[in-house]
JSON list of C-alpha atoms and ligand atoms in Angstrom, two decimals:
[
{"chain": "K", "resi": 132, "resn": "UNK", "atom": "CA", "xyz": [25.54, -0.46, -1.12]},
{"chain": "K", "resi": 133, "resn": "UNK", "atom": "CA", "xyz": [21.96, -1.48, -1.56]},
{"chain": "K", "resi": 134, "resn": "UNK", "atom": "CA", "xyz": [19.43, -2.13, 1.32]},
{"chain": "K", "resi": 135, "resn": "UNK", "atom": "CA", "xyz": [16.99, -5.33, 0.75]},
{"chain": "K", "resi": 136, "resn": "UNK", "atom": "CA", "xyz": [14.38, -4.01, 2.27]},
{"chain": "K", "resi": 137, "resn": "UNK", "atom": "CA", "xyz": [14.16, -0.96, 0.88]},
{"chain": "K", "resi": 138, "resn": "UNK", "atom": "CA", "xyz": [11.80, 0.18, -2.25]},
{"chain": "K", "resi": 139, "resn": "UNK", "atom": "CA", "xyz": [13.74, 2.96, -3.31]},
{"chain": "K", "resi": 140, "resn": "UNK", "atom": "CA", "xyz": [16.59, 1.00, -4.26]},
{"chain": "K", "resi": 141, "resn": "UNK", "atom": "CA", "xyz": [14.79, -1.92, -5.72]},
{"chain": "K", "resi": 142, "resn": "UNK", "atom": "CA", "xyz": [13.08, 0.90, -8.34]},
{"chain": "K", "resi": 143, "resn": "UNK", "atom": "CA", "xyz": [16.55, 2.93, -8.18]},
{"chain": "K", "resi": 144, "resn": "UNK", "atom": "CA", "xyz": [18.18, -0.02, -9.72]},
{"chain": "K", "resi": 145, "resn": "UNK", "atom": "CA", "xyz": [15.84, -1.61, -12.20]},
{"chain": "K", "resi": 146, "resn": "UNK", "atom": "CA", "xyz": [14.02, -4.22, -9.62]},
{"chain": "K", "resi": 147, "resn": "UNK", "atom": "CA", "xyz": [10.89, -2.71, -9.89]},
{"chain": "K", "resi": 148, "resn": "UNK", "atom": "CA", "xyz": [9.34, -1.03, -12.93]},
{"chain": "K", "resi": 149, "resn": "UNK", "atom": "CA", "xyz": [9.21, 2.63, -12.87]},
{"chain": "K", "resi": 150, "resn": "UNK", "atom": "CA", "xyz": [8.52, 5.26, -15.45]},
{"chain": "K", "resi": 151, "resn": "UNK", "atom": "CA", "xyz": [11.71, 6.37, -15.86]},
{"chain": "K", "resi": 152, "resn": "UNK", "atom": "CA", "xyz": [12.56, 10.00, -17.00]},
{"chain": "K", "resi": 153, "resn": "UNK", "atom": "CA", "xyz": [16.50, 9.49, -16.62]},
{"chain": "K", "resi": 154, "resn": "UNK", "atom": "CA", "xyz": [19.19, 7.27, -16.04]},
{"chain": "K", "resi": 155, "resn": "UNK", "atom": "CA", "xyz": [22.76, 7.33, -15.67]},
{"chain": "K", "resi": 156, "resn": "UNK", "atom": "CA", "xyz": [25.33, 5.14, -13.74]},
{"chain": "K", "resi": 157, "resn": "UNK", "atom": "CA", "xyz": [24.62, 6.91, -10.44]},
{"chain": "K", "resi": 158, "resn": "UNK", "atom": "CA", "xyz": [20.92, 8.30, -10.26]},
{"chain": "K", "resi": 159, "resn": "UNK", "atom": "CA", "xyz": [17.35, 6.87, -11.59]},
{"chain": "K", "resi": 160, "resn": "UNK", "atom": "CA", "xyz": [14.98, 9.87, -11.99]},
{"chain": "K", "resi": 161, "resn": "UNK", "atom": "CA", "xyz": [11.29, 8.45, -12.11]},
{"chain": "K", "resi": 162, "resn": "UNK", "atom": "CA", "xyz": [7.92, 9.92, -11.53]},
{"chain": "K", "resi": 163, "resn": "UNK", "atom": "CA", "xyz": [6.40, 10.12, -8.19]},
{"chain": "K", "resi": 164, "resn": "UNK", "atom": "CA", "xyz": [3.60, 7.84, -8.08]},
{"chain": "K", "resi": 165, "resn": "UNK", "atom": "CA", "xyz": [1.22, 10.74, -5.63]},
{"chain": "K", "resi": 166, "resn": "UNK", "atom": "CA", "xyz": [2.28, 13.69, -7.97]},
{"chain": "K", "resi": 167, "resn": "UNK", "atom": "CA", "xyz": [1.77, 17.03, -6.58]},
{"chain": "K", "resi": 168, "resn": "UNK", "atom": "CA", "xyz": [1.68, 18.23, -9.98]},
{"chain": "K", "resi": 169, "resn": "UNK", "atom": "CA", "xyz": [2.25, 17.00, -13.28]},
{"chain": "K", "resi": 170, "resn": "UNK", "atom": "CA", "xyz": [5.54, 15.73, -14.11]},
{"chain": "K", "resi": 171, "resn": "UNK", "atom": "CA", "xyz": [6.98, 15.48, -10.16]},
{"chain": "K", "resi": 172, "resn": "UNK", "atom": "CA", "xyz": [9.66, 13.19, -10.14]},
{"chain": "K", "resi": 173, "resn": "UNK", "atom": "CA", "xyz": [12.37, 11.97, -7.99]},
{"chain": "K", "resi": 174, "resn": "UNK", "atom": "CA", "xyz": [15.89, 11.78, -8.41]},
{"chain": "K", "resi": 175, "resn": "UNK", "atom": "CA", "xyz": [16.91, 8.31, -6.76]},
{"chain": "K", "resi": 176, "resn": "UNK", "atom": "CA", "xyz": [20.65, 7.42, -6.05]},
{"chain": "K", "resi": 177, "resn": "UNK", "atom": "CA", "xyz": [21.30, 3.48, -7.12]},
{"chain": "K", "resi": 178, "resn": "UNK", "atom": "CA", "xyz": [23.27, 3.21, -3.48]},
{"chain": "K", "resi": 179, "resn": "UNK", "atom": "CA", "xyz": [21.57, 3.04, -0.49]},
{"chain": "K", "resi": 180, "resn": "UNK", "atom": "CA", "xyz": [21.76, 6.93, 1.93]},
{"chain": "K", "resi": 181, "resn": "UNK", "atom": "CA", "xyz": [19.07, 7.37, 4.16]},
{"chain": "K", "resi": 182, "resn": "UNK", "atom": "CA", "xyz": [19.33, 11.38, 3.93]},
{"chain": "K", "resi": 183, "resn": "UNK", "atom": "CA", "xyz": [21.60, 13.77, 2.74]},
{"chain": "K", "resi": 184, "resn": "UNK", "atom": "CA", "xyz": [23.43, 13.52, 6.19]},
{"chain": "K", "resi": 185, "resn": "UNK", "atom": "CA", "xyz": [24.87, 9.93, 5.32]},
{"chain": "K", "resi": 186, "resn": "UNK", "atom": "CA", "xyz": [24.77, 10.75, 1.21]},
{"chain": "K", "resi": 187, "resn": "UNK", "atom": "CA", "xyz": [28.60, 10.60, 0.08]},
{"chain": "K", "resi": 188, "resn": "UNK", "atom": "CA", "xyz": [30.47, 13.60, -1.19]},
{"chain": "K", "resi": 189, "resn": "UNK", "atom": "CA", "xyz": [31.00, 11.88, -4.39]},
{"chain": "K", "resi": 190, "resn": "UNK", "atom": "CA", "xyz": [27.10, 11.48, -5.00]},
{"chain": "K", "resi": 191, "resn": "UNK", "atom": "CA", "xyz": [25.86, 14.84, -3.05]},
{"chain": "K", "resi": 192, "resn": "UNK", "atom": "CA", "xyz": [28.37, 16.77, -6.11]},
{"chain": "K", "resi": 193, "resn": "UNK", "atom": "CA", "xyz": [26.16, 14.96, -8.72]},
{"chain": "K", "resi": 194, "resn": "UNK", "atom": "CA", "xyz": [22.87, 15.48, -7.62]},
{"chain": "K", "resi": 195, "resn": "UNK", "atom": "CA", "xyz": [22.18, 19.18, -9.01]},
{"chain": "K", "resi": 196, "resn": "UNK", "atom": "CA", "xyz": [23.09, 19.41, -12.07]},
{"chain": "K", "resi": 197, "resn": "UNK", "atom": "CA", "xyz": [20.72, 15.93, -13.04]},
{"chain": "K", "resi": 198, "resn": "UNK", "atom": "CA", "xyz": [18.25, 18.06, -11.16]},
{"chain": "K", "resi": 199, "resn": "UNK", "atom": "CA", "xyz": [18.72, 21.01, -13.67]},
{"chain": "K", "resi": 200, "resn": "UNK", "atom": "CA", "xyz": [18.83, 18.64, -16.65]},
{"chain": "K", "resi": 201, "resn": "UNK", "atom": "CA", "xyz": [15.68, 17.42, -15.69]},
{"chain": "K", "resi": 202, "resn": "UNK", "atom": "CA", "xyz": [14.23, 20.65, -14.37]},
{"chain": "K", "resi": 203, "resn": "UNK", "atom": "CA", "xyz": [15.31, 21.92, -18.15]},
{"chain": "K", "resi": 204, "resn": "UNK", "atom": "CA", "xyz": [13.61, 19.06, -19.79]},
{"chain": "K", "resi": 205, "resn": "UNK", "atom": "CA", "xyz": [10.20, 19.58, -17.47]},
{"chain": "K", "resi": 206, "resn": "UNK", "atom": "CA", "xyz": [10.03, 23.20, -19.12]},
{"chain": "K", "resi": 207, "resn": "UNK", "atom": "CA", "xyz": [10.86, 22.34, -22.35]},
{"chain": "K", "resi": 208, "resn": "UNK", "atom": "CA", "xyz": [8.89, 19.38, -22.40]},
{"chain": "K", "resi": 209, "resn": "UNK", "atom": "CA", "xyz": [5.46, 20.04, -20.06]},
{"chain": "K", "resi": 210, "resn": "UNK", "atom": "CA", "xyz": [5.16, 23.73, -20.68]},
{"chain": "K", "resi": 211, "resn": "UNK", "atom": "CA", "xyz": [5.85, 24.57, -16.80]},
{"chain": "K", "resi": 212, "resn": "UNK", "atom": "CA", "xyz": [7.63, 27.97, -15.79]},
{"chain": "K", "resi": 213, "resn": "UNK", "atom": "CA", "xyz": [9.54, 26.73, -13.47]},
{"chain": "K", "resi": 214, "resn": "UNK", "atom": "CA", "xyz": [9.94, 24.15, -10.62]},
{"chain": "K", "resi": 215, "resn": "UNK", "atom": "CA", "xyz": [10.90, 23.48, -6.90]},
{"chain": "K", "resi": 216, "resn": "UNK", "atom": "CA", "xyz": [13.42, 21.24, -5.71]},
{"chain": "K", "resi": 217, "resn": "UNK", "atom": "CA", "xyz": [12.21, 19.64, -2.38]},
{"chain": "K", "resi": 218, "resn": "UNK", "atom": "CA", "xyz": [14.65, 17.34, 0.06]},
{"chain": "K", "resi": 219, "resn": "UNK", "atom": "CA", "xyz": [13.22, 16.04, 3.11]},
{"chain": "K", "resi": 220, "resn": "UNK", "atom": "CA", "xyz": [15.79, 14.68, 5.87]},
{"chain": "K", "resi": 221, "resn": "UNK", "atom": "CA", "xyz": [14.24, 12.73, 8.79]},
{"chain": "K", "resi": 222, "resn": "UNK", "atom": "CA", "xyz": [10.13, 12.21, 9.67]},
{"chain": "K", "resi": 223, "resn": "UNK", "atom": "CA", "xyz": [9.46, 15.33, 11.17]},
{"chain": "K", "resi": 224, "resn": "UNK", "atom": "CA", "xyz": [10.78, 16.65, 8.24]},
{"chain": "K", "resi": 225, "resn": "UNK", "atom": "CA", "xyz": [7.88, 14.81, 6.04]},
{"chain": "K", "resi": 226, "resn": "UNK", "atom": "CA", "xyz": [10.48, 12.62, 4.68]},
{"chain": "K", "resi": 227, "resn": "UNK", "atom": "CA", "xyz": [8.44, 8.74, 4.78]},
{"chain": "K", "resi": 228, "resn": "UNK", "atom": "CA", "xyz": [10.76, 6.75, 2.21]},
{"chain": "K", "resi": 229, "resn": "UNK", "atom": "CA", "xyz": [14.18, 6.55, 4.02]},
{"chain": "K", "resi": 230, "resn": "UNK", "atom": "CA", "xyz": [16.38, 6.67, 0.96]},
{"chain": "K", "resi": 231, "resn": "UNK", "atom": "CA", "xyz": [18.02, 9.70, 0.03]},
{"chain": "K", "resi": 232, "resn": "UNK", "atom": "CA", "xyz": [15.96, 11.65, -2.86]},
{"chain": "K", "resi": 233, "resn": "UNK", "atom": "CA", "xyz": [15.13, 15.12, -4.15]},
{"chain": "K", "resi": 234, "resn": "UNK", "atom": "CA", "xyz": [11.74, 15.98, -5.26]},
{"chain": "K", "resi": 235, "resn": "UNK", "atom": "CA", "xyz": [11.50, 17.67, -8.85]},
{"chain": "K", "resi": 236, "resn": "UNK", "atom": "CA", "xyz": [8.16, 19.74, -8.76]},
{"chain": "K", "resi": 237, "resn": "UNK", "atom": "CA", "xyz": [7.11, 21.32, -12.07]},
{"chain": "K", "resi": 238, "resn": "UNK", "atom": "CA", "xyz": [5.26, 24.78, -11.68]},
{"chain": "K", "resi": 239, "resn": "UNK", "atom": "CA", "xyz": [2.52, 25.86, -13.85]},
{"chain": "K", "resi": 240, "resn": "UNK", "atom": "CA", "xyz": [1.02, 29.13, -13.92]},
{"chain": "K", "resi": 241, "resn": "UNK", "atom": "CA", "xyz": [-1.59, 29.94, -12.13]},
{"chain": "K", "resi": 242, "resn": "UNK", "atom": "CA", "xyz": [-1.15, 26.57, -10.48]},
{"chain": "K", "resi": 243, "resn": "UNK", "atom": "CA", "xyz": [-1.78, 25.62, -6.85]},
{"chain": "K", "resi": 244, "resn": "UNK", "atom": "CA", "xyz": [1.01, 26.99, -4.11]},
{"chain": "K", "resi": 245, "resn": "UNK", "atom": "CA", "xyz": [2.51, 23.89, -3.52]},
{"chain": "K", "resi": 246, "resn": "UNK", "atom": "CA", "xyz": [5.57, 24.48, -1.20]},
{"chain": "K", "resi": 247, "resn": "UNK", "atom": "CA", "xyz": [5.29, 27.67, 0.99]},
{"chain": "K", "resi": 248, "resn": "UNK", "atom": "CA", "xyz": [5.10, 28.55, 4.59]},
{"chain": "K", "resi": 249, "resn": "UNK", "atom": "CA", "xyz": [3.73, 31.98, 6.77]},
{"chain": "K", "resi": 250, "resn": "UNK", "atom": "CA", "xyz": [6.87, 33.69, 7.27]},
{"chain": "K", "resi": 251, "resn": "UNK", "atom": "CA", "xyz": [7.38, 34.48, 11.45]},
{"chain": "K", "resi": 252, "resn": "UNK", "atom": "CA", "xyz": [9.23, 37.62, 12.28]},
{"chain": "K", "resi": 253, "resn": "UNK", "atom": "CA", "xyz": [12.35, 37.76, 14.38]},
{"chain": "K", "resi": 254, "resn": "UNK", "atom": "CA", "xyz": [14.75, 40.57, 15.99]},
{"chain": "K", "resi": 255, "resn": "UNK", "atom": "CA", "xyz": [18.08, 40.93, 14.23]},
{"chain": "K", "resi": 256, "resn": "UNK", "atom": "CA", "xyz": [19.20, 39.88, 17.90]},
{"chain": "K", "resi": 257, "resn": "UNK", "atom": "CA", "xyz": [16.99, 36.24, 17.80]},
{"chain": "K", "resi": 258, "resn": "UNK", "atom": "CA", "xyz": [18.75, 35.95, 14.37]},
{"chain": "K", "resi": 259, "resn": "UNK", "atom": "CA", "xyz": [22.47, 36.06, 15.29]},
{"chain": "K", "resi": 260, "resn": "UNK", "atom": "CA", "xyz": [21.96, 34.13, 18.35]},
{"chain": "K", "resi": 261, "resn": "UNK", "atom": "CA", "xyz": [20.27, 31.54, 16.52]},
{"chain": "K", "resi": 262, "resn": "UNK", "atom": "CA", "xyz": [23.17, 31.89, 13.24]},
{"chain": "K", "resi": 263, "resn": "UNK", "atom": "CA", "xyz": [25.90, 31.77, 15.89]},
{"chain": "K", "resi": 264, "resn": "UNK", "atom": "CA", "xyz": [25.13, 28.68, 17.56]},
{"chain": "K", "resi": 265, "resn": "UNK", "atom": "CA", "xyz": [24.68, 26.72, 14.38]},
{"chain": "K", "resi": 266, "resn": "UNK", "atom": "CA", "xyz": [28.04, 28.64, 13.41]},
{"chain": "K", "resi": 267, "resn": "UNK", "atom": "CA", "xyz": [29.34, 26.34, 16.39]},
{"chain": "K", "resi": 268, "resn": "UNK", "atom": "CA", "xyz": [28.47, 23.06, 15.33]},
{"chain": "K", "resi": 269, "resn": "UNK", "atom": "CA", "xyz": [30.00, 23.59, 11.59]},
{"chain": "A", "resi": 428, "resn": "LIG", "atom": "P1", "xyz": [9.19, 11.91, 1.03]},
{"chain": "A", "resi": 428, "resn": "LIG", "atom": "O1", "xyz": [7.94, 12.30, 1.78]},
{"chain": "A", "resi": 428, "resn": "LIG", "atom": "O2", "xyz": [10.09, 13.07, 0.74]},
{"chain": "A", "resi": 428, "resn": "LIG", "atom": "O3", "xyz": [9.91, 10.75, 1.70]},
{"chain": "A", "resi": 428, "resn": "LIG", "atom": "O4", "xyz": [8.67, 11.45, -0.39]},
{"chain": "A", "resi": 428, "resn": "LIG", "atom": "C1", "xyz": [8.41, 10.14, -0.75]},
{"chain": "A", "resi": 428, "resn": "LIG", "atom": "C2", "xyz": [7.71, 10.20, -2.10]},
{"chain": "A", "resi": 428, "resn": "LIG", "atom": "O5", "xyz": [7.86, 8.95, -2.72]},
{"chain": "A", "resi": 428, "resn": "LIG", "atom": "C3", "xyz": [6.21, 10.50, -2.03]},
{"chain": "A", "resi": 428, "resn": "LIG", "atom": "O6", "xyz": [5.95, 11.66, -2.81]},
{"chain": "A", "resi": 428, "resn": "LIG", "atom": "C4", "xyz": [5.57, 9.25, -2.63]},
{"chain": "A", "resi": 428, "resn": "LIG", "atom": "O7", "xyz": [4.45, 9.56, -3.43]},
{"chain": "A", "resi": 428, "resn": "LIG", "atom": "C5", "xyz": [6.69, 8.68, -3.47]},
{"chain": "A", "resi": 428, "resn": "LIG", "atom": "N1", "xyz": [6.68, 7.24, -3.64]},
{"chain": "A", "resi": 428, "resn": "LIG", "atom": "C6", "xyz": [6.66, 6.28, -2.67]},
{"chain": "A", "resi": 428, "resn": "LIG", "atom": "N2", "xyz": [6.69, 5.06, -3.22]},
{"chain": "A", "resi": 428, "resn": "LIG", "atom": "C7", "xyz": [6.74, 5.23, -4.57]},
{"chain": "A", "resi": 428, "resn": "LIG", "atom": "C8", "xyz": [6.77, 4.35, -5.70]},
{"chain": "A", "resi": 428, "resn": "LIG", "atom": "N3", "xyz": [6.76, 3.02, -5.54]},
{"chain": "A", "resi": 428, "resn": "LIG", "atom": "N4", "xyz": [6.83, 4.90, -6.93]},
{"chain": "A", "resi": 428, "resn": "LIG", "atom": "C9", "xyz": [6.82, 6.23, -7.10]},
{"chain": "A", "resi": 428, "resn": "LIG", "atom": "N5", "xyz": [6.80, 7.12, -6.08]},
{"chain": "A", "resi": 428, "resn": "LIG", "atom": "C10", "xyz": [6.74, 6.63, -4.85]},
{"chain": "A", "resi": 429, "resn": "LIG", "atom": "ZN1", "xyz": [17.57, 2.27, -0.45]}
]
């Protein structure tokens, strides 16, 4: 199902131009138009999912291997060693287009950190309290 009013699948599903890395009958992957490096793109499903939470089985089984395809191609292609996969899920999250997509960083050496964070420290106690209550809600 598409959404009218929503960008993502207007450029997901040809609507509006995009420059398109990949395409098959499921997923557009195009390149962000803010890159946080050279070569970020984002894998688009053609249906409408706000996050993964709503994104169908079906779909959510398809969605890594275009992103190692394309991850593949980036090295091959753009001379990066490696890249990050980045999914946001709600606002706090930083997610601010509210279709379902993954983020396809490329990673250059010697390039910026892009995606990191200051690890905290916790007892093992803090930790299986905190693993057993989202054991709970599985
Ligand atoms: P997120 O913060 O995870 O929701 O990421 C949304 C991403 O979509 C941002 O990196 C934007 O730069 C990118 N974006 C938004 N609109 C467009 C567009 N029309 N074409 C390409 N990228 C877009
Ligand atoms: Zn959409």
């Amino acid at each position: 199902m598409k959404n009218d009013n929503c960008i993502f699948c207007k450029i997901a599903n040809g609507e509006i131009s995009s420059a398109t890395v990949y395409e098959d009958g499921n997923f557009r992957v195009i390149l962000d138009m803010g890159p946080a490096s050279k070569g970020h793109a984002l894998l688009i499903p053609k249906e409408h999912f706000k996050d993964l939470c709503e994104l169908d089985d079906s779909v959510a089984e398809k969605v890594l291997p275009v992103c190692r395809k394309v991850g593949e191609a980036m090295k091959k292609s753009l001379g990066c060693a490696g890249f990050n996969l980045v999914q946001n899920n709600g606002e706090e999250a930083g997610q601010t287009v509210f279709h379902f997509h993954v983020h396809i960083i490329p990673r250059y050496a010697g390039g910026p950190k892009i995606v990191s964070w200051t690890p905290g420290s916790e007892t093992p106690e803090a930790l299986e309290e905190t693993a057993g209550k989202i054991r709970a809600a599985l």
